[in-house]
mmCIF file of C-alpha atoms in Angstrom:
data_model
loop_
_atom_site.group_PDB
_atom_site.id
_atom_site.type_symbol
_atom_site.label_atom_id
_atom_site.label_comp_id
_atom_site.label_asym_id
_atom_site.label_seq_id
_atom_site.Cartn_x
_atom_site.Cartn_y
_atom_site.Cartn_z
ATOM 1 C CA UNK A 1 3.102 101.178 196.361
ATOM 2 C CA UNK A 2 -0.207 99.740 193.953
ATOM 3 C CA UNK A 3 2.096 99.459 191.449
ATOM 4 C CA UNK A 4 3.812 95.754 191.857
ATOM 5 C CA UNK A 5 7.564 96.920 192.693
ATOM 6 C CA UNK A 6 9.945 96.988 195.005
ATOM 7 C CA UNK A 7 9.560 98.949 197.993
ATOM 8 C CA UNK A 8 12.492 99.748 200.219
ATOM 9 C CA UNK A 9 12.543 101.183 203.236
ATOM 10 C CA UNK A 10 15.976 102.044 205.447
ATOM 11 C CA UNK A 11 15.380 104.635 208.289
ATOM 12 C CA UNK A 12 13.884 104.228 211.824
ATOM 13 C CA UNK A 13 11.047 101.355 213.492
ATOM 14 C CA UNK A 14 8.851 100.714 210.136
ATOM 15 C CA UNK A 15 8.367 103.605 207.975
ATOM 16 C CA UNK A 16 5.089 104.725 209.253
ATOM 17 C CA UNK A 17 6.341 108.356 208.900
ATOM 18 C CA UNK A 18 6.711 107.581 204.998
ATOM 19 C CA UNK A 19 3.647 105.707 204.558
ATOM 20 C CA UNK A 20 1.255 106.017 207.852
ATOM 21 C CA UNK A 21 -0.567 103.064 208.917
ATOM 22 C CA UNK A 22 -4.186 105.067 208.049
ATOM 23 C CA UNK A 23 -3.112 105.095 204.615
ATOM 24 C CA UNK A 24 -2.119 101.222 204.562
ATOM 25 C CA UNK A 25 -5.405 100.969 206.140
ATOM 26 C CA UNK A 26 -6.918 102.422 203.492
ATOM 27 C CA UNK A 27 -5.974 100.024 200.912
ATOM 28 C CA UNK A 28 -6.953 97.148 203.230
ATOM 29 C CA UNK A 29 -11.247 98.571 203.732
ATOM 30 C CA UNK A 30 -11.143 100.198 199.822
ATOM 31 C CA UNK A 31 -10.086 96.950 198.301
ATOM 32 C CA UNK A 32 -13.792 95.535 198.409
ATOM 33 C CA UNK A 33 -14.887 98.170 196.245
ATOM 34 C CA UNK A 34 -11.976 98.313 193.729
ATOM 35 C CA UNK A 35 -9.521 95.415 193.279
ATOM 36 C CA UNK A 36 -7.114 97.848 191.498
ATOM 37 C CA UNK A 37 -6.254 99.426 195.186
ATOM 38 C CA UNK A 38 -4.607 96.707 196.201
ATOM 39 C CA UNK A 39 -0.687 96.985 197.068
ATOM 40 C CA UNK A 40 1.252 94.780 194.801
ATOM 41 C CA UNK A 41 4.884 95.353 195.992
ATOM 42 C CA UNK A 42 7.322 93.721 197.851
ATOM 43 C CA UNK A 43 8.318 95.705 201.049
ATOM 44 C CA UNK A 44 11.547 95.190 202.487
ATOM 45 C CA UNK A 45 11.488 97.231 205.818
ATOM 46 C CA UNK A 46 14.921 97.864 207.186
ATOM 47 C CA UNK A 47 14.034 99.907 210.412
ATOM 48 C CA UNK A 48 14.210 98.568 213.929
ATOM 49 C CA UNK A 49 11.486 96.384 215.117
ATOM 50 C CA UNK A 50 9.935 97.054 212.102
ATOM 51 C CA UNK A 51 8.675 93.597 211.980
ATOM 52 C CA UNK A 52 7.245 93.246 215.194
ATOM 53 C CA UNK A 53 4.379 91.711 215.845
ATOM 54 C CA UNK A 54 2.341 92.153 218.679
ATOM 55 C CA UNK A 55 -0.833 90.895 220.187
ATOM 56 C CA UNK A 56 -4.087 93.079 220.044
ATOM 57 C CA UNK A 57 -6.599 90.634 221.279
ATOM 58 C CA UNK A 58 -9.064 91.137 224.344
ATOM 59 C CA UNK A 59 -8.228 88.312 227.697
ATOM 60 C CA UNK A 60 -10.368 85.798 226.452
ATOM 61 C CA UNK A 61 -8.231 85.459 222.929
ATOM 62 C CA UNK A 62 -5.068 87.144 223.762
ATOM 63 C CA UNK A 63 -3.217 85.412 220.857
ATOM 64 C CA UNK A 64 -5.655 85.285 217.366
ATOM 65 C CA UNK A 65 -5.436 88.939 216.356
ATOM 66 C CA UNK A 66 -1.878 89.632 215.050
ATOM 67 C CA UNK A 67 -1.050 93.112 215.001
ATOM 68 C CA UNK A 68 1.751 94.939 213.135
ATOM 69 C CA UNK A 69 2.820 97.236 210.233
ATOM 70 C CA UNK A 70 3.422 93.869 208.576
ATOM 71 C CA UNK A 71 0.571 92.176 208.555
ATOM 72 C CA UNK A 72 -0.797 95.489 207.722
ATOM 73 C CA UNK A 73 0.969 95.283 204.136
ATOM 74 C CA UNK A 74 0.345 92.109 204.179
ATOM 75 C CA UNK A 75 -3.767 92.452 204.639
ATOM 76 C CA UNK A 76 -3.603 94.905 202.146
ATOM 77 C CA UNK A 77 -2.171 93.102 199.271
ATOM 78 C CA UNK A 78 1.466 92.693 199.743
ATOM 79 C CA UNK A 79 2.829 89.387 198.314
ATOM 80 C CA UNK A 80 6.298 89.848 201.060
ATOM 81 C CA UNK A 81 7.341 91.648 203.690
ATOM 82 C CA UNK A 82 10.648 91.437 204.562
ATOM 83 C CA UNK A 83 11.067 93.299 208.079
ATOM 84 C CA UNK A 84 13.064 93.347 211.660
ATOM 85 C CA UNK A 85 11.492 91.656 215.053
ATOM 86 C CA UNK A 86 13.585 93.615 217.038
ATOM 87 C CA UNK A 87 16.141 96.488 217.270
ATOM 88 C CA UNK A 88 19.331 96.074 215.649
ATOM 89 C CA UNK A 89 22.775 97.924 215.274
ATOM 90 C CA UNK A 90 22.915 99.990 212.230
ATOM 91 C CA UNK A 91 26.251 98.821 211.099
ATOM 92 C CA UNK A 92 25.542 95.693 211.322
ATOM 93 C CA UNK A 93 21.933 95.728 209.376
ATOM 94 C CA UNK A 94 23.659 97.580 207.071
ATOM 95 C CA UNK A 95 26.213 95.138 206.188
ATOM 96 C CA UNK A 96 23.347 92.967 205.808
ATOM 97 C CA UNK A 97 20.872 94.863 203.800
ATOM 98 C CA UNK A 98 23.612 95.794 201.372
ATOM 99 C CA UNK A 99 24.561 91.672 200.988
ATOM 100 C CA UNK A 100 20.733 91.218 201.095
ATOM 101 C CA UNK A 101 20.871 93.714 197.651
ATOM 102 C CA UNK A 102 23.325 92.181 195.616
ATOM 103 C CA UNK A 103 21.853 88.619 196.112
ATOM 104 C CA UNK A 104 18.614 89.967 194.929
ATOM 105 C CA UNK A 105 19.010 92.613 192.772
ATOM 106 C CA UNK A 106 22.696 93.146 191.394
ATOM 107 C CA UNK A 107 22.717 90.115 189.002
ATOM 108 C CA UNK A 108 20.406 92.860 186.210
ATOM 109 C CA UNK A 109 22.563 94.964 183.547
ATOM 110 C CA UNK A 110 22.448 98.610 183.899
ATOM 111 C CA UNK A 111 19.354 98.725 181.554
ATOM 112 C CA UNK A 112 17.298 96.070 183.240
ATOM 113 C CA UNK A 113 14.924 96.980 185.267
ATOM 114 C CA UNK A 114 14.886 94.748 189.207
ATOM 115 C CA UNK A 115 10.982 93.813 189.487
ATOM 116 C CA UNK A 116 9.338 91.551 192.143
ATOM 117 C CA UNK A 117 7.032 88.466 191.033
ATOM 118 C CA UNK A 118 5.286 85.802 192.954
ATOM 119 C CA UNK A 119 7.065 82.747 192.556
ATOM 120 C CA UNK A 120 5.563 81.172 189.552
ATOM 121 C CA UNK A 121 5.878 77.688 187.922
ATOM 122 C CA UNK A 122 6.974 78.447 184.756
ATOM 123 C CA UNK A 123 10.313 79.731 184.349
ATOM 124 C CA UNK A 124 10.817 81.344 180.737
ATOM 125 C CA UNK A 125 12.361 84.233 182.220
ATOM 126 C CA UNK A 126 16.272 84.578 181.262
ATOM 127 C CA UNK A 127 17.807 85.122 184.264
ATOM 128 C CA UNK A 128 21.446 85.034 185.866
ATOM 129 C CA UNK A 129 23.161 82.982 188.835
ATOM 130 C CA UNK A 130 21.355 84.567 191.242
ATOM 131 C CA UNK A 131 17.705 84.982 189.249
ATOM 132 C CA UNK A 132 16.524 81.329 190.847
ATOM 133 C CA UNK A 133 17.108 82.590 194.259
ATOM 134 C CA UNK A 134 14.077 83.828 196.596
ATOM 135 C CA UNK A 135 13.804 87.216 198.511
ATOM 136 C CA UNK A 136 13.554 84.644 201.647
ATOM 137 C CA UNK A 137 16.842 82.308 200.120
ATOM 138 C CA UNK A 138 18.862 86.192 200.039
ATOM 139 C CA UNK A 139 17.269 87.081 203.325
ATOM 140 C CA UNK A 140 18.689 83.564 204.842
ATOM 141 C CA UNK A 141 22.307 83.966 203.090
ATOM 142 C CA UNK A 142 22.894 87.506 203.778
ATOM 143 C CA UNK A 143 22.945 86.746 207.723
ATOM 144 C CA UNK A 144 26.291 85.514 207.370
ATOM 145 C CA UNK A 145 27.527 89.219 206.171
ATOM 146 C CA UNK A 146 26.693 90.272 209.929
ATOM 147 C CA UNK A 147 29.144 90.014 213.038
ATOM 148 C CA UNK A 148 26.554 89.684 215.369
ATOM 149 C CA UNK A 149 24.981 86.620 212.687
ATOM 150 C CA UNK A 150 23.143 85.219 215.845
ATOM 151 C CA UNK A 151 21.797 88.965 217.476
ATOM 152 C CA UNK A 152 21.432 90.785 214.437
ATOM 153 C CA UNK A 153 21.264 88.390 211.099
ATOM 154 C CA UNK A 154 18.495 86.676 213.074
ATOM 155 C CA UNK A 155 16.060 89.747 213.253
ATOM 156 C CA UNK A 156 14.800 90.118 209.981
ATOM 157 C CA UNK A 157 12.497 87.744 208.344
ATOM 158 C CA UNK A 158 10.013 87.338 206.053
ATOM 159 C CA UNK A 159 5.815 87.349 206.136
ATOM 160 C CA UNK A 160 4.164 86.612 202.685
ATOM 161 C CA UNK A 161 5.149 84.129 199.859
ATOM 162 C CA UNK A 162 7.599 83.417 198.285
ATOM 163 C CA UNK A 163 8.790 86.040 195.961
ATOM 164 C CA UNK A 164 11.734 86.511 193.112
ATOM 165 C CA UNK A 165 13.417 89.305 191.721
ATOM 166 C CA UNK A 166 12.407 89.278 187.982
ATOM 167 C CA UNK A 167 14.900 90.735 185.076
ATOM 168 C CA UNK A 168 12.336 92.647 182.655
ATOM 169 C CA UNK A 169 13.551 93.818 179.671
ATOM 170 C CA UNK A 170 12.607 97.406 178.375
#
């Protein structure tokens, strides 16, 4: 997860049995002491209401603190979380996540390696079709690959920046 990739996650709500919130939470308080601790990878959560985010704050600011396994990543380093608000049908976020995968990620030869960047200015990078496309452009076309577009397609989104799929060659 430190290591700048891609992190995907299909499975149930938003993968805390994989990676527990105390652990994300860990990254978030050790970061002051050591800016190599940080998490430097895209997460694409594909779990129901994975991207929830709900309000933590006492009655006198019930609407400043955020709270969510999101802004969790996100707090601890994470350029983009791509994530669910709500539930969803499996077969339908399916169709979607695997529409969501070859707009990002299919466009790389067998021997490329599929690497996530913040969106830079300069573009020396040889890349394909697809290459120009943001995480959050793929995220917007694959709704169209659900039947429930509206129910479904609408649920996941993005938090972060805006963030390509690099080709790196070996």
């Amino acid at each position: 997860m430190i290591q700048g990739r891609l992190i995907l996650y299909c499975g149930h709500g938003g993968a805390e049995n994989c990676f527990p919130r105390s652990e994300i939470d860990k990254l978030i308080f050790d970061k002051a002491n050591s800016s190599n601790q940080l998490c430097k990878s895209t997460i694409v959560l594909m779990g129901c209401s994975s991207g929830k985010i709900s309000s933590s704050g006492d009655s006198l600011f019930p609407f400043y603190e955020p709270d969510g396994i999101a802004t969790d990543y996100l707090c601890a380093g994470s350029p983009c979380v791509i994530a669910n608000l709500w539930d969803v049908t499996d077969r339908d976020i399916d169709r979607f996540f695997l529409d969501f995968l070859e707009r990002s990620c299919s466009q790389f030869d067998e021997q490329d390696k599929c690497t996530a960047s913040v969106d830079s200015c300069s573009n020396n990078h040889s890349r394909s079709n697809f290459s120009d496309l943001s995480f959050a452009h793929c995220v917007s076309r694959a709704r169209d690959a659900c039947k429930l577009r509206y129910l479904v397609g609408s649920a996941p989104v993005c938090y972060g920046v805006p963030v390509k799929p690099l080709r790196r060659h070996k």
